Amino acid sequence: MTTEHGDRRDPQRSLKLLWDDRDRPARGRPPVLTLDAIVTAAVATADELARTEGLEGLTMRSIATRLGVGTMSLYRYVPGKGELLDLMLDRVIGEYEPEEDGGGLGWRDVLAREAHRQWRMCMDHSWYPFVDQSRPILGPNSLHGLDRVLGLLQPLGVDDRTLMMMVGVQSDYVEGVARSYINERRAVERTGLSGEEFWEAQAPTLEKAMLSGRFPTMAALDESTFDWSYEQLFEFGLNRLHDGFASHLGDRAG
């Protein structure tokens, strides 16, 4: 489930906040509060809340409390939570930009490195994959990352539209698996029950169902059928996704 932030912010205000030169020196006395400080506090607050409540618990009040200021003072710098989320997204994306350009890598390696970078971002900032990005606002870090990846893929000789769809499909895949994993971790935090304890509680009922003869295929499954982690699921799906790309690309696949 994603937050309803996509249509509840002013895109022009978000773009102005993202692209204005915020590092230019201020005249007179330095301000007690800055936009960068607000974004930093918002990311830290969201990281804490994401373990249990998710983004629904992130409010302007909770951010102001962390900063030790009044809630209304935040609105001098950012119109609302929607625009602030745009700034937060671009901030964390910038944390995972590689130092090297990855030149000389094949397309599989380029996409795999990008997928693992996005996965780490989702794990470190577990609110990130729950933000509605159906109408994304591209800030400097977002645009730079997309420009970098497409630039590394273009030597493949595939049309730009196909490259963009490959990047988009992979991004949706990574965030989809990340959401499932994060929801599982949140359930442990909320209930105090591990995944193993949750399934052990259901074991007597499930065993009875398996012995009933109504579910012969399920009853005959190997004992190791469900013995995998989300990290293994992520790697398996990513490789199969790339296999599909390779089949589509044919001789152009590297």
PDB file of C-alpha atoms in Angstrom:
ATOM      1  CA  MET A   1       0.000   0.000   0.000  1.00  0.00           C
ATOM      2  CA  THR A   2       1.380   3.398  -0.915  1.00  0.00           C
ATOM      3  CA  THR A   3       0.737   6.797   0.586  1.00  0.00           C
ATOM      4  CA  GLU A   4      -1.593   9.210  -1.139  1.00  0.00           C
ATOM      5  CA  HIS A   5       1.009  11.861  -1.634  1.00  0.00           C
ATOM      6  CA  GLY A   6       1.148  11.947  -5.430  1.00  0.00           C
ATOM      7  CA  ASP A   7      -1.880  14.201  -5.928  1.00  0.00           C
ATOM      8  CA  ARG A   8      -1.715  16.087  -2.644  1.00  0.00           C
ATOM      9  CA  ARG A   9       1.206  18.328  -3.347  1.00  0.00           C
ATOM     10  CA  ASP A  10       1.915  21.181  -5.689  1.00  0.00           C
ATOM     11  CA  PRO A  11       4.339  19.874  -8.367  1.00  0.00           C
ATOM     12  CA  GLN A  12       5.596  23.350  -9.196  1.00  0.00           C
ATOM     13  CA  ARG A  13       6.418  24.052  -5.556  1.00  0.00           C
ATOM     14  CA  SER A  14       8.194  20.705  -5.272  1.00  0.00           C
ATOM     15  CA  LEU A  15      10.260  21.448  -8.370  1.00  0.00           C
ATOM     16  CA  LYS A  16      11.172  24.889  -7.086  1.00  0.00           C
ATOM     17  CA  LEU A  17      12.297  23.481  -3.747  1.00  0.00           C
ATOM     18  CA  LEU A  18      14.291  20.712  -5.427  1.00  0.00           C
ATOM     19  CA  TRP A  19      16.021  22.817  -8.050  1.00  0.00           C
ATOM     20  CA  ASP A  20      16.554  26.159  -6.319  1.00  0.00           C
ATOM     21  CA  ASP A  21      20.102  26.839  -5.189  1.00  0.00           C
ATOM     22  CA  ARG A  22      19.711  26.245  -1.471  1.00  0.00           C
ATOM     23  CA  ASP A  23      23.455  26.552  -0.847  1.00  0.00           C
ATOM     24  CA  ARG A  24      23.729  30.217  -1.768  1.00  0.00           C
ATOM     25  CA  PRO A  25      24.834  32.277   1.261  1.00  0.00           C
ATOM     26  CA  ALA A  26      22.032  33.911   3.185  1.00  0.00           C
ATOM     27  CA  ARG A  27      22.114  37.633   3.899  1.00  0.00           C
ATOM     28  CA  GLY A  28      22.400  38.773   7.468  1.00  0.00           C
ATOM     29  CA  ARG A  29      22.175  36.461  10.452  1.00  0.00           C
ATOM     30  CA  PRO A  30      22.118  32.710   9.615  1.00  0.00           C
ATOM     31  CA  PRO A  31      18.630  31.249  10.071  1.00  0.00           C
ATOM     32  CA  VAL A  32      17.968  29.053  13.090  1.00  0.00           C
ATOM     33  CA  LEU A  33      16.088  26.621  10.830  1.00  0.00           C
ATOM     34  CA  THR A  34      16.922  25.606   7.264  1.00  0.00           C
ATOM     35  CA  LEU A  35      15.204  23.519   4.619  1.00  0.00           C
ATOM     36  CA  ASP A  36      18.087  21.048   4.618  1.00  0.00           C
ATOM     37  CA  ALA A  37      17.747  20.618   8.375  1.00  0.00           C
ATOM     38  CA  ILE A  38      14.025  19.952   7.964  1.00  0.00           C
ATOM     39  CA  VAL A  39      14.637  17.324   5.273  1.00  0.00           C
ATOM     40  CA  THR A  40      17.325  15.647   7.398  1.00  0.00           C
ATOM     41  CA  ALA A  41      14.987  15.526  10.395  1.00  0.00           C
ATOM     42  CA  ALA A  42      12.120  14.254   8.243  1.00  0.00           C
ATOM     43  CA  VAL A  43      14.215  11.368   6.885  1.00  0.00           C
ATOM     44  CA  ALA A  44      15.405  10.425  10.395  1.00  0.00           C
ATOM     45  CA  THR A  45      11.858  10.574  11.774  1.00  0.00           C
ATOM     46  CA  ALA A  46      10.477   8.515   8.875  1.00  0.00           C
ATOM     47  CA  ASP A  47      13.223   5.909   9.370  1.00  0.00           C
ATOM     48  CA  GLU A  48      12.174   5.452  12.994  1.00  0.00           C
ATOM     49  CA  LEU A  49       8.442   5.363  12.331  1.00  0.00           C
ATOM     50  CA  ALA A  50       8.784   3.018   9.352  1.00  0.00           C
ATOM     51  CA  ARG A  51       9.691   0.115  11.644  1.00  0.00           C
ATOM     52  CA  THR A  52       6.155  -0.021  13.006  1.00  0.00           C
ATOM     53  CA  GLU A  53       3.754   2.689  11.863  1.00  0.00           C
ATOM     54  CA  GLY A  54       4.906   3.494   8.363  1.00  0.00           C
ATOM     55  CA  LEU A  55       4.544   6.853   6.668  1.00  0.00           C
ATOM     56  CA  GLU A  56       1.084   7.370   8.119  1.00  0.00           C
ATOM     57  CA  GLY A  57       2.798   8.273  11.382  1.00  0.00           C
ATOM     58  CA  LEU A  58       5.012  10.921   9.790  1.00  0.00           C
ATOM     59  CA  THR A  59       3.527  14.342  10.461  1.00  0.00           C
ATOM     60  CA  MET A  60       4.802  17.886  10.364  1.00  0.00           C
ATOM     61  CA  ARG A  61       4.339  17.916  14.143  1.00  0.00           C
ATOM     62  CA  SER A  62       6.588  14.867  14.635  1.00  0.00           C
ATOM     63  CA  ILE A  63       9.309  16.490  12.520  1.00  0.00           C
ATOM     64  CA  ALA A  64       9.012  19.783  14.379  1.00  0.00           C
ATOM     65  CA  THR A  65       9.288  17.944  17.692  1.00  0.00           C
ATOM     66  CA  ARG A  66      12.567  16.370  16.595  1.00  0.00           C
ATOM     67  CA  LEU A  67      13.874  19.798  15.623  1.00  0.00           C
ATOM     68  CA  GLY A  68      12.626  21.432  18.822  1.00  0.00           C
ATOM     69  CA  VAL A  69      10.594  24.066  16.978  1.00  0.00           C
ATOM     70  CA  GLY A  70       6.933  24.923  16.543  1.00  0.00           C
ATOM     71  CA  THR A  71       5.056  23.044  13.842  1.00  0.00           C
ATOM     72  CA  MET A  72       3.981  26.201  12.025  1.00  0.00           C
ATOM     73  CA  SER A  73       7.609  27.290  11.591  1.00  0.00           C
ATOM     74  CA  LEU A  74       8.142  24.425   9.128  1.00  0.00           C
ATOM     75  CA  TYR A  75       5.598  25.891   6.733  1.00  0.00           C
ATOM     76  CA  ARG A  76       7.859  28.889   6.147  1.00  0.00           C
ATOM     77  CA  TYR A  77      10.174  26.503   4.279  1.00  0.00           C
ATOM     78  CA  VAL A  78       7.940  23.796   2.786  1.00  0.00           C
ATOM     79  CA  PRO A  79       4.219  23.942   1.897  1.00  0.00           C
ATOM     80  CA  GLY A  80       3.303  20.543   3.329  1.00  0.00           C
ATOM     81  CA  LYS A  81       4.042  16.860   3.775  1.00  0.00           C
ATOM     82  CA  GLY A  82       3.589  16.036   0.086  1.00  0.00           C
ATOM     83  CA  GLU A  83       6.272  18.441  -1.063  1.00  0.00           C
ATOM     84  CA  LEU A  84       8.504  17.385   1.827  1.00  0.00           C
ATOM     85  CA  LEU A  85       8.265  13.746   0.718  1.00  0.00           C
ATOM     86  CA  ASP A  86       9.537  14.775  -2.721  1.00  0.00           C
ATOM     87  CA  LEU A  87      12.579  16.335  -1.041  1.00  0.00           C
ATOM     88  CA  MET A  88      13.082  13.265   1.149  1.00  0.00           C
ATOM     89  CA  LEU A  89      12.984  10.912  -1.830  1.00  0.00           C
ATOM     90  CA  ASP A  90      15.593  12.893  -3.716  1.00  0.00           C
ATOM     91  CA  ARG A  91      17.760  13.150  -0.592  1.00  0.00           C
ATOM     92  CA  VAL A  92      17.981   9.402   0.025  1.00  0.00           C
ATOM     93  CA  ILE A  93      18.475   8.633  -3.673  1.00  0.00           C
ATOM     94  CA  GLY A  94      21.555  10.847  -3.556  1.00  0.00           C
ATOM     95  CA  GLU A  95      22.986   8.760  -0.700  1.00  0.00           C
ATOM     96  CA  TYR A  96      23.327   5.737  -2.975  1.00  0.00           C
ATOM     97  CA  GLU A  97      24.961   7.262  -6.028  1.00  0.00           C
ATOM     98  CA  PRO A  98      28.078   5.215  -6.930  1.00  0.00           C
ATOM     99  CA  GLU A  99      31.499   6.826  -6.908  1.00  0.00           C
ATOM    100  CA  GLU A 100      32.484   5.101 -10.155  1.00  0.00           C
ATOM    101  CA  ASP A 101      30.534   5.241 -13.419  1.00  0.00           C
ATOM    102  CA  GLY A 102      30.553   1.481 -14.062  1.00  0.00           C
ATOM    103  CA  GLY A 103      32.018   1.888 -17.528  1.00  0.00           C
ATOM    104  CA  GLY A 104      32.652  -1.303 -19.486  1.00  0.00           C
ATOM    105  CA  LEU A 105      29.998  -3.353 -17.688  1.00  0.00           C
ATOM    106  CA  GLY A 106      27.475  -5.464 -19.564  1.00  0.00           C
ATOM    107  CA  TRP A 107      23.812  -4.572 -19.337  1.00  0.00           C
ATOM    108  CA  ARG A 108      23.092  -7.354 -16.815  1.00  0.00           C
ATOM    109  CA  ASP A 109      25.748  -6.022 -14.456  1.00  0.00           C
ATOM    110  CA  VAL A 110      24.524  -2.449 -14.887  1.00  0.00           C
ATOM    111  CA  LEU A 111      20.949  -3.422 -14.045  1.00  0.00           C
ATOM    112  CA  ALA A 112      21.965  -5.802 -11.242  1.00  0.00           C
ATOM    113  CA  ARG A 113      24.056  -3.134  -9.542  1.00  0.00           C
ATOM    114  CA  GLU A 114      21.197  -0.665  -9.847  1.00  0.00           C
ATOM    115  CA  ALA A 115      18.732  -3.205  -8.412  1.00  0.00           C
ATOM    116  CA  HIS A 116      20.972  -3.948  -5.432  1.00  0.00           C
ATOM    117  CA  ARG A 117      21.464  -0.229  -4.836  1.00  0.00           C
ATOM    118  CA  GLN A 118      17.690   0.284  -4.819  1.00  0.00           C
ATOM    119  CA  TRP A 119      17.208  -2.740  -2.557  1.00  0.00           C
ATOM    120  CA  ARG A 120      19.679  -1.360  -0.004  1.00  0.00           C
ATOM    121  CA  MET A 121      17.900   1.986  -0.100  1.00  0.00           C
ATOM    122  CA  CYS A 122      14.556   0.296   0.602  1.00  0.00           C
ATOM    123  CA  MET A 123      16.035  -1.706   3.471  1.00  0.00           C
ATOM    124  CA  ASP A 124      17.802   1.302   5.014  1.00  0.00           C
ATOM    125  CA  HIS A 125      14.850   3.660   4.539  1.00  0.00           C
ATOM    126  CA  SER A 126      11.929   1.267   4.773  1.00  0.00           C
ATOM    127  CA  TRP A 127       9.359   4.013   4.152  1.00  0.00           C
ATOM    128  CA  TYR A 128      10.776   4.636   0.676  1.00  0.00           C
ATOM    129  CA  PRO A 129       8.961   1.888  -1.298  1.00  0.00           C
ATOM    130  CA  PHE A 130       5.619   2.915   0.214  1.00  0.00           C
ATOM    131  CA  VAL A 131       5.629   6.427  -1.230  1.00  0.00           C
ATOM    132  CA  ASP A 132       3.285   6.829  -4.185  1.00  0.00           C
ATOM    133  CA  GLN A 133       5.563   7.653  -7.100  1.00  0.00           C
ATOM    134  CA  SER A 134       3.003   7.217  -9.863  1.00  0.00           C
ATOM    135  CA  ARG A 135       3.576  10.901 -10.693  1.00  0.00           C
ATOM    136  CA  PRO A 136       7.209  11.363  -9.693  1.00  0.00           C
ATOM    137  CA  ILE A 137       8.841  14.728  -9.275  1.00  0.00           C
ATOM    138  CA  LEU A 138      12.376  14.386 -10.618  1.00  0.00           C
ATOM    139  CA  GLY A 139      14.891  16.253  -8.523  1.00  0.00           C
ATOM    140  CA  PRO A 140      18.631  16.608  -9.201  1.00  0.00           C
ATOM    141  CA  ASN A 141      19.612  13.262  -7.645  1.00  0.00           C
ATOM    142  CA  SER A 142      16.730  11.359  -9.232  1.00  0.00           C
ATOM    143  CA  LEU A 143      17.449  12.780 -12.658  1.00  0.00           C
ATOM    144  CA  HIS A 144      21.185  12.227 -12.349  1.00  0.00           C
ATOM    145  CA  GLY A 145      20.674   8.578 -11.391  1.00  0.00           C
ATOM    146  CA  LEU A 146      18.357   7.942 -14.330  1.00  0.00           C
ATOM    147  CA  ASP A 147      20.700   9.756 -16.696  1.00  0.00           C
ATOM    148  CA  ARG A 148      23.621   7.644 -15.469  1.00  0.00           C
ATOM    149  CA  VAL A 149      21.846   4.290 -15.873  1.00  0.00           C
ATOM    150  CA  LEU A 150      20.454   5.078 -19.311  1.00  0.00           C
ATOM    151  CA  GLY A 151      23.869   6.310 -20.417  1.00  0.00           C
ATOM    152  CA  LEU A 152      25.425   2.983 -19.388  1.00  0.00           C
ATOM    153  CA  LEU A 153      22.714   1.006 -21.202  1.00  0.00           C
ATOM    154  CA  GLN A 154      22.618   2.942 -24.481  1.00  0.00           C
ATOM    155  CA  PRO A 155      25.687   1.183 -25.989  1.00  0.00           C
ATOM    156  CA  LEU A 156      23.456  -1.891 -26.105  1.00  0.00           C
ATOM    157  CA  GLY A 157      21.909  -0.385 -29.230  1.00  0.00           C
ATOM    158  CA  VAL A 158      18.344  -0.736 -27.976  1.00  0.00           C
ATOM    159  CA  ASP A 159      15.820   2.050 -28.533  1.00  0.00           C
ATOM    160  CA  ASP A 160      15.347   4.486 -25.668  1.00  0.00           C
ATOM    161  CA  ARG A 161      11.730   3.474 -25.060  1.00  0.00           C
ATOM    162  CA  THR A 162      12.713  -0.164 -24.488  1.00  0.00           C
ATOM    163  CA  LEU A 163      15.558   0.831 -22.175  1.00  0.00           C
ATOM    164  CA  MET A 164      13.242   3.004 -20.110  1.00  0.00           C
ATOM    165  CA  MET A 165      10.711   0.177 -19.805  1.00  0.00           C
ATOM    166  CA  MET A 166      13.459  -2.234 -18.705  1.00  0.00           C
ATOM    167  CA  VAL A 167      14.545   0.191 -15.997  1.00  0.00           C
ATOM    168  CA  GLY A 168      10.927   0.790 -14.950  1.00  0.00           C
ATOM    169  CA  VAL A 169       9.978  -2.897 -14.781  1.00  0.00           C
ATOM    170  CA  GLN A 170      13.043  -3.660 -12.678  1.00  0.00           C
ATOM    171  CA  SER A 171      12.351  -0.748 -10.322  1.00  0.00           C
ATOM    172  CA  ASP A 172       8.766  -1.902  -9.783  1.00  0.00           C
ATOM    173  CA  TYR A 173       9.984  -5.454  -9.130  1.00  0.00           C
ATOM    174  CA  VAL A 174      12.552  -4.365  -6.524  1.00  0.00           C
ATOM    175  CA  GLU A 175      10.086  -2.173  -4.644  1.00  0.00           C
ATOM    176  CA  GLY A 176       7.372  -4.830  -4.790  1.00  0.00           C
ATOM    177  CA  VAL A 177       9.525  -7.489  -3.105  1.00  0.00           C
ATOM    178  CA  ALA A 178      10.880  -4.878  -0.676  1.00  0.00           C
ATOM    179  CA  ARG A 179       7.341  -3.939   0.407  1.00  0.00           C
ATOM    180  CA  SER A 180       6.492  -7.587   1.139  1.00  0.00           C
ATOM    181  CA  TYR A 181       9.681  -8.038   3.142  1.00  0.00           C
ATOM    182  CA  ILE A 182       9.209  -4.812   5.090  1.00  0.00           C
ATOM    183  CA  ASN A 183       5.584  -5.682   5.870  1.00  0.00           C
ATOM    184  CA  GLU A 184       6.800  -8.998   7.283  1.00  0.00           C
ATOM    185  CA  ARG A 185       9.361  -7.211   9.474  1.00  0.00           C
ATOM    186  CA  ARG A 186       6.707  -4.754  10.666  1.00  0.00           C
ATOM    187  CA  ALA A 187       4.421  -7.638  11.616  1.00  0.00           C
ATOM    188  CA  VAL A 188       7.178  -9.038  13.839  1.00  0.00           C
ATOM    189  CA  GLU A 189       7.639  -5.617  15.478  1.00  0.00           C
ATOM    190  CA  ARG A 190       3.894  -5.147  16.030  1.00  0.00           C
ATOM    191  CA  THR A 191       3.043  -8.621  17.287  1.00  0.00           C
ATOM    192  CA  GLY A 192       6.265  -9.823  18.865  1.00  0.00           C
ATOM    193  CA  LEU A 193       5.858 -13.080  16.933  1.00  0.00           C
ATOM    194  CA  SER A 194       8.550 -14.235  14.543  1.00  0.00           C
ATOM    195  CA  GLY A 195       7.582 -15.748  11.211  1.00  0.00           C
ATOM    196  CA  GLU A 196       8.432 -19.198  12.545  1.00  0.00           C
ATOM    197  CA  GLU A 197       6.223 -18.706  15.603  1.00  0.00           C
ATOM    198  CA  PHE A 198       3.371 -17.435  13.429  1.00  0.00           C
ATOM    199  CA  TRP A 199       3.404 -20.557  11.250  1.00  0.00           C
ATOM    200  CA  GLU A 200       3.899 -22.894  14.205  1.00  0.00           C
ATOM    201  CA  ALA A 201       0.627 -21.590  15.644  1.00  0.00           C
ATOM    202  CA  GLN A 202      -1.138 -22.627  12.435  1.00  0.00           C
ATOM    203  CA  ALA A 203       0.613 -25.987  12.144  1.00  0.00           C
ATOM    204  CA  PRO A 204      -2.065 -28.179  13.814  1.00  0.00           C
ATOM    205  CA  THR A 205      -4.840 -26.828  11.592  1.00  0.00           C
ATOM    206  CA  LEU A 206      -2.725 -27.037   8.437  1.00  0.00           C
ATOM    207  CA  GLU A 207      -1.600 -30.596   9.211  1.00  0.00           C
ATOM    208  CA  LYS A 208      -5.204 -31.649   9.650  1.00  0.00           C
ATOM    209  CA  ALA A 209      -6.077 -30.035   6.306  1.00  0.00           C
ATOM    210  CA  MET A 210      -3.200 -31.818   4.554  1.00  0.00           C
ATOM    211  CA  LEU A 211      -4.313 -35.183   5.945  1.00  0.00           C
ATOM    212  CA  SER A 212      -7.892 -34.633   4.766  1.00  0.00           C
ATOM    213  CA  GLY A 213      -7.050 -35.501   1.169  1.00  0.00           C
ATOM    214  CA  ARG A 214      -8.622 -32.288  -0.134  1.00  0.00           C
ATOM    215  CA  PHE A 215      -5.281 -30.708  -1.033  1.00  0.00           C
ATOM    216  CA  PRO A 216      -3.170 -33.505  -2.544  1.00  0.00           C
ATOM    217  CA  THR A 217      -0.689 -31.255  -4.351  1.00  0.00           C
ATOM    218  CA  MET A 218       0.035 -29.168  -1.272  1.00  0.00           C
ATOM    219  CA  ALA A 219       0.276 -32.286   0.914  1.00  0.00           C
ATOM    220  CA  ALA A 220       2.915 -33.797  -1.399  1.00  0.00           C
ATOM    221  CA  LEU A 221       5.207 -30.751  -1.458  1.00  0.00           C
ATOM    222  CA  ASP A 222       8.811 -31.232  -0.437  1.00  0.00           C
ATOM    223  CA  GLU A 223       9.633 -30.169   3.125  1.00  0.00           C
ATOM    224  CA  SER A 224      12.058 -27.529   1.832  1.00  0.00           C
ATOM    225  CA  THR A 225       9.477 -25.881  -0.448  1.00  0.00           C
ATOM    226  CA  PHE A 226       9.084 -22.788   1.719  1.00  0.00           C
ATOM    227  CA  ASP A 227      12.627 -22.752   3.056  1.00  0.00           C
ATOM    228  CA  TRP A 228      13.828 -19.493   1.511  1.00  0.00           C
ATOM    229  CA  SER A 229      14.475 -15.955   2.629  1.00  0.00           C
ATOM    230  CA  TYR A 230      13.299 -12.700   1.056  1.00  0.00           C
ATOM    231  CA  GLU A 231      16.875 -12.027  -0.038  1.00  0.00           C
ATOM    232  CA  GLN A 232      16.886 -15.345  -1.926  1.00  0.00           C
ATOM    233  CA  LEU A 233      13.481 -14.557  -3.408  1.00  0.00           C
ATOM    234  CA  PHE A 234      14.789 -11.171  -4.535  1.00  0.00           C
ATOM    235  CA  GLU A 235      17.860 -12.668  -6.231  1.00  0.00           C
ATOM    236  CA  PHE A 236      15.855 -15.432  -7.896  1.00  0.00           C
ATOM    237  CA  GLY A 237      13.283 -13.046  -9.317  1.00  0.00           C
ATOM    238  CA  LEU A 238      15.904 -10.535 -10.435  1.00  0.00           C
ATOM    239  CA  ASN A 239      17.816 -13.183 -12.377  1.00  0.00           C
ATOM    240  CA  ARG A 240      14.643 -14.486 -14.016  1.00  0.00           C
ATOM    241  CA  LEU A 241      13.649 -10.933 -14.928  1.00  0.00           C
ATOM    242  CA  HIS A 242      17.019 -10.428 -16.617  1.00  0.00           C
ATOM    243  CA  ASP A 243      16.641 -13.778 -18.380  1.00  0.00           C
ATOM    244  CA  GLY A 244      13.421 -12.431 -19.839  1.00  0.00           C
ATOM    245  CA  PHE A 245      15.180  -9.258 -20.987  1.00  0.00           C
ATOM    246  CA  ALA A 246      17.897 -11.388 -22.603  1.00  0.00           C
ATOM    247  CA  SER A 247      15.296 -13.401 -24.484  1.00  0.00           C
ATOM    248  CA  HIS A 248      13.692 -10.209 -25.770  1.00  0.00           C
ATOM    249  CA  LEU A 249      17.017  -8.621 -26.738  1.00  0.00           C
ATOM    250  CA  GLY A 250      18.261 -11.704 -28.581  1.00  0.00           C
ATOM    251  CA  ASP A 251      21.673 -11.197 -30.189  1.00  0.00           C
ATOM    252  CA  ARG A 252      22.024  -7.780 -28.543  1.00  0.00           C
ATOM    253  CA  ALA A 253      22.129  -9.347 -25.063  1.00  0.00           C
ATOM    254  CA  GLY A 254      25.524  -9.070 -23.373  1.00  0.00           C
TER     255      GLY A 254
END
